[in-house]
Tab-separated table of C-alpha atoms in Angstrom:
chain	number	residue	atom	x	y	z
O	1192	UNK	CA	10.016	-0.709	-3.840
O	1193	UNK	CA	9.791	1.009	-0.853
O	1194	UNK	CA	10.775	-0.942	2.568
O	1195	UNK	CA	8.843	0.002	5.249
O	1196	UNK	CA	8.673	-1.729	8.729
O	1197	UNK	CA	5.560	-3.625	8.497
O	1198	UNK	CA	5.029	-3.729	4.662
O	1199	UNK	CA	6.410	-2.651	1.326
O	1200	UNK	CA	5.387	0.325	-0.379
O	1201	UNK	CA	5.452	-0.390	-4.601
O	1202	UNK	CA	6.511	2.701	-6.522
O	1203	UNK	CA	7.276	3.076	-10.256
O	1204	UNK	CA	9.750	6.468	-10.962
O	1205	UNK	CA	9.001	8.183	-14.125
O	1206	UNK	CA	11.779	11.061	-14.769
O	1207	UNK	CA	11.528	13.265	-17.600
O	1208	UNK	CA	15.012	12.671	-18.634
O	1209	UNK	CA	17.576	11.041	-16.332
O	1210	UNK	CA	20.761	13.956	-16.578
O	1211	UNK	CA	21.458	14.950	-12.961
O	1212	UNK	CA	22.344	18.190	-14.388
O	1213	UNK	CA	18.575	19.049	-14.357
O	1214	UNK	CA	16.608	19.023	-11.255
O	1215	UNK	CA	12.920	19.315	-12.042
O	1216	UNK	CA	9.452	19.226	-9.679
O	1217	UNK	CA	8.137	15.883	-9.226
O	1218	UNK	CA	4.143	14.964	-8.894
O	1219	UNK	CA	3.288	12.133	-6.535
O	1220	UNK	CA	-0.016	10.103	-7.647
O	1221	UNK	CA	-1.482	7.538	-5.584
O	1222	UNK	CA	-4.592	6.293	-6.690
O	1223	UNK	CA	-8.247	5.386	-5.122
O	1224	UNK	CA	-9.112	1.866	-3.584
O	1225	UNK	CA	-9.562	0.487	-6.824
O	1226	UNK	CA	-6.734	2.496	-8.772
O	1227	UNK	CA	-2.731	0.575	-9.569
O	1228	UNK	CA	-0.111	2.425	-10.024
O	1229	UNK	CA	0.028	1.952	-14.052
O	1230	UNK	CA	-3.049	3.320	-14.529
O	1231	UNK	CA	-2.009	6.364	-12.866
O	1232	UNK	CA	0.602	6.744	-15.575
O	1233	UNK	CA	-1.569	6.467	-18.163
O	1234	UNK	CA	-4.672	8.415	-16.797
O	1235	UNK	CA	-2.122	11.284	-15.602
O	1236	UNK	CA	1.074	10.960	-15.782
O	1237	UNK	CA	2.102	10.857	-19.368
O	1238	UNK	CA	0.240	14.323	-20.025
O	1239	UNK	CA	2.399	15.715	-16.512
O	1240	UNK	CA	5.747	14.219	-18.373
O	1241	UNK	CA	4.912	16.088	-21.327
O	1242	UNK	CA	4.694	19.077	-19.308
O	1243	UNK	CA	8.043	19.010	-18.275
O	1244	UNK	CA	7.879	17.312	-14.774
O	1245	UNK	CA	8.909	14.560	-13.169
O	1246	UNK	CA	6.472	11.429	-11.689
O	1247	UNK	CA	6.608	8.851	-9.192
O	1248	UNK	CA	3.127	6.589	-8.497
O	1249	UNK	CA	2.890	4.178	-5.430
O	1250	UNK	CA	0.735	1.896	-4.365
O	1251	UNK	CA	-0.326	1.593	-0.339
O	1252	UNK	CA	-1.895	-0.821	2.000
O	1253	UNK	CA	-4.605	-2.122	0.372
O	1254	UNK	CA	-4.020	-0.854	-2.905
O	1255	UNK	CA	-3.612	-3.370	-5.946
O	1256	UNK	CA	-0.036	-4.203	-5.728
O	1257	UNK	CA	0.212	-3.855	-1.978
O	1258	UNK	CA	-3.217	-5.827	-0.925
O	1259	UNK	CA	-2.472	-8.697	-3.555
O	1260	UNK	CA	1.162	-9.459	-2.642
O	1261	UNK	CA	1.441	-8.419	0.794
O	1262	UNK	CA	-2.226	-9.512	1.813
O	1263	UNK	CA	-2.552	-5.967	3.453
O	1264	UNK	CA	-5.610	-3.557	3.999
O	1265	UNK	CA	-5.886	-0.136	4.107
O	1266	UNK	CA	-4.800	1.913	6.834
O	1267	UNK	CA	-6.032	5.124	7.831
O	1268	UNK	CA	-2.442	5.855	9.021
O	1269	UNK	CA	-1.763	7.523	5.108
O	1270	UNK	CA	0.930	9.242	6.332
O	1271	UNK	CA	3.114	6.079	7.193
O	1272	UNK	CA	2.587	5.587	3.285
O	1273	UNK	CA	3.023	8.852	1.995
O	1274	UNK	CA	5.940	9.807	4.048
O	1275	UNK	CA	8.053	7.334	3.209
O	1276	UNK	CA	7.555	7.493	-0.727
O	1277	UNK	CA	9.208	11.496	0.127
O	1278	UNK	CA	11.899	10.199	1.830
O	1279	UNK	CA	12.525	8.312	-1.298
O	1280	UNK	CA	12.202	10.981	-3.855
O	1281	UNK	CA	14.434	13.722	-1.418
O	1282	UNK	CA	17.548	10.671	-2.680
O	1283	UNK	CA	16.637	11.042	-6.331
O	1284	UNK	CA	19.334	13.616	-7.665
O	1285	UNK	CA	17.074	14.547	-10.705
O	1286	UNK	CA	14.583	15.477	-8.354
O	1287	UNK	CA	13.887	19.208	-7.314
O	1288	UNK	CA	13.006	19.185	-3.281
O	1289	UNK	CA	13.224	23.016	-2.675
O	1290	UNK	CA	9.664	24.311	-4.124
O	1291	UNK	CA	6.634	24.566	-1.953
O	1292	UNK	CA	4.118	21.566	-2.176
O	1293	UNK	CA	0.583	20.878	-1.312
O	1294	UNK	CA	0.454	17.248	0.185
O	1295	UNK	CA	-3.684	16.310	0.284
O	1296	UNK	CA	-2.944	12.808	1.936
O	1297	UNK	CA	-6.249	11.684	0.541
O	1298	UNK	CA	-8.164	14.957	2.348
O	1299	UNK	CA	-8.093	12.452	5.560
O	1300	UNK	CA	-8.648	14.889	8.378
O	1301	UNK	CA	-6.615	13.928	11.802
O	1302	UNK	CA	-8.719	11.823	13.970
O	1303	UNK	CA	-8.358	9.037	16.183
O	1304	UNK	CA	-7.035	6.371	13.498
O	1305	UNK	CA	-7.525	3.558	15.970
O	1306	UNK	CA	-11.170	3.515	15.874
O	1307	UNK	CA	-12.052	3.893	11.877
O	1308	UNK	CA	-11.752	5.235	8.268
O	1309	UNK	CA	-12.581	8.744	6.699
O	1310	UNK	CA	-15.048	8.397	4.084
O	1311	UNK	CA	-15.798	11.665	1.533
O	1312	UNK	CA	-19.127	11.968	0.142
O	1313	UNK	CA	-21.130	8.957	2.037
O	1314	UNK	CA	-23.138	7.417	-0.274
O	1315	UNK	CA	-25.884	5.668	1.615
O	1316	UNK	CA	-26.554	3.993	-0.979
O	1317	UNK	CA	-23.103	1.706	-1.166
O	1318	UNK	CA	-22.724	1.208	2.750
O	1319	UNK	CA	-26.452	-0.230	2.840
O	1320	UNK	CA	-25.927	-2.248	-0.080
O	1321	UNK	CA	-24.959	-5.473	2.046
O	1322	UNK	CA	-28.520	-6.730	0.248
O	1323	UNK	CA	-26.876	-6.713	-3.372
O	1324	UNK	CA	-24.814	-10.153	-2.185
O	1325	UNK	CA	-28.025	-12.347	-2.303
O	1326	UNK	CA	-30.108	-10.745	-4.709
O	1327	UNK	CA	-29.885	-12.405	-8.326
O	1328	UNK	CA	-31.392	-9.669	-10.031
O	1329	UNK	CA	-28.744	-7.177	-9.049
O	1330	UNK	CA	-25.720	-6.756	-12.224
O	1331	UNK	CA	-22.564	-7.736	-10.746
O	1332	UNK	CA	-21.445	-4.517	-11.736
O	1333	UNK	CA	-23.430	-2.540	-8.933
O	1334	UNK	CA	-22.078	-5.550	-6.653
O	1335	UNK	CA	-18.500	-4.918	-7.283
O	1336	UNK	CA	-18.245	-1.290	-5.742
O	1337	UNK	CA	-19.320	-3.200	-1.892
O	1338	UNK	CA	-17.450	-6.270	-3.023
O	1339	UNK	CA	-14.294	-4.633	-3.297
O	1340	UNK	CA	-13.752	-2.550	-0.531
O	1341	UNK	CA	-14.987	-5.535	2.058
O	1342	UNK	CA	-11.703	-6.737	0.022
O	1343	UNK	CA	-9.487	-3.548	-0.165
O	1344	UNK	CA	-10.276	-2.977	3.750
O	1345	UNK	CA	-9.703	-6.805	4.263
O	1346	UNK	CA	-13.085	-7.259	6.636
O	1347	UNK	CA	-15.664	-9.080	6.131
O	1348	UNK	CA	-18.747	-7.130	6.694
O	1349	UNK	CA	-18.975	-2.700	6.117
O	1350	UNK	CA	-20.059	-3.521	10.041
O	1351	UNK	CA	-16.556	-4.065	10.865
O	1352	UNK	CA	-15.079	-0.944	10.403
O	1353	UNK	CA	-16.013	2.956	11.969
O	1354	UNK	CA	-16.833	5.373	9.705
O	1355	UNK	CA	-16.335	9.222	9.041
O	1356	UNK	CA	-18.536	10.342	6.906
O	1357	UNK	CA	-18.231	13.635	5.453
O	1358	UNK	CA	-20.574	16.205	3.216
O	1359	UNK	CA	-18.775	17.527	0.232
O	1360	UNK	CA	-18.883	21.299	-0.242
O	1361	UNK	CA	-21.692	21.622	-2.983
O	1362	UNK	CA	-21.914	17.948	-4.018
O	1363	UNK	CA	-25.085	18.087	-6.466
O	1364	UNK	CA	-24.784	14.388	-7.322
O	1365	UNK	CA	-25.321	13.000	-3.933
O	1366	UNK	CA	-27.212	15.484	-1.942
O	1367	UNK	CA	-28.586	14.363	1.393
O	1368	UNK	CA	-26.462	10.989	1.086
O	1369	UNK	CA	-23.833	11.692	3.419
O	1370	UNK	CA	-26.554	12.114	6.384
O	1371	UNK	CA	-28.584	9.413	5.174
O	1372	UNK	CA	-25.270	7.499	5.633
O	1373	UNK	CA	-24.619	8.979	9.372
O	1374	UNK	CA	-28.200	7.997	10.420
O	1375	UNK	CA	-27.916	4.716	9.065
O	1376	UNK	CA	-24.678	3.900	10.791
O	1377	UNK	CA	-25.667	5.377	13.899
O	1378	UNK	CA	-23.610	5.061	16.386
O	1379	UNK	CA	-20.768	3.630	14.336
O	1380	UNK	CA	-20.497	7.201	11.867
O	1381	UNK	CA	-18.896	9.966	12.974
């Protein structure tokens, strides 16, 4: 466990072998809004381990761990998560500090993080889908994706929060949703 001012930051350590005499490069996972951190082992990290490297997941505000225990939401402050968890790993003797990195802290551009979230590949489709609550007929399966992040974000309507909304580079699957989303939003997308 991490300690961090205003919340606790859950990490699970997986070292390749545990002689000091070895320093080796060490892949940080942190997973989605719906993601813990021992799935990440599972889904990734075993197949990095067998490659010879080292592997530390986490969990952050409003992440499993973090948003069940700690009652906390997400924050679009990711690098009050992120930098802590390397300030952790730079005390781990097994762990080799000195090669270059590439730190995507969730591909959340700097903006103003008092007024909203990022949001990659808009789906109109989800943020419009306040509808799916009252309607019988919908599975609960195309319910959950809404459900959840009105829980992960800890508010109680999508109209409670900014958004950024964003057009992936060559996204065939969703083509045209990220404006959709914008124009929907209005005002509120960014």
């Amino acid at each position: 466990m991490v300690k961090e001012p205003s919340f606790d930051i859950p990490v699970i350590f997986f070292p390749v072998c545990r002689s000091a005499d070895k320093k080796l490069p060490t892949i940080v996972l942190g997973n989605g809004y719906d993601g813990s951190i021992e799935e990440m082992h599972h889904q990734y990290g075993a197949g990095i381990l067998e490659r010879g490297w080292n592997v530390l997941c986490y969990d952050g505000p409003g992440q499993i761990c973090a948003r069940r225990y700690q009652g906390i939401g997400f924050t679009h402050e990711w690098e009050t998560v992120v930098s802590p968890v390397l300030d952790f790993l730079e005390t781990a003797p097994i762990v080799n500090m000195n090669i270059d990195g590439l730190y995507n802290l969730m591909g959340i551009p700097v903006f103003d993080a008092e007024k909203g979230l990022a949001r990659y590949s808009g789906v109109q489709d989800f943020a419009a889908a306040e509808k799916v609550f009252t309607d019988p007929g919908v599975l609960t399966t195309a319910r959950w994706p809404l459900s959840h992040g009105l829980w992960a974000f800890k508010v109680r309507t999508p109209a409670d929060v900014l958004y950024f909304v964003a057009d992936a580079a060559d996204d065939h699957l969703f083509k045209g949703q990220p404006e959709a989303t914008r124009d929907a939003w209005g005002d509120k997308a960014h």
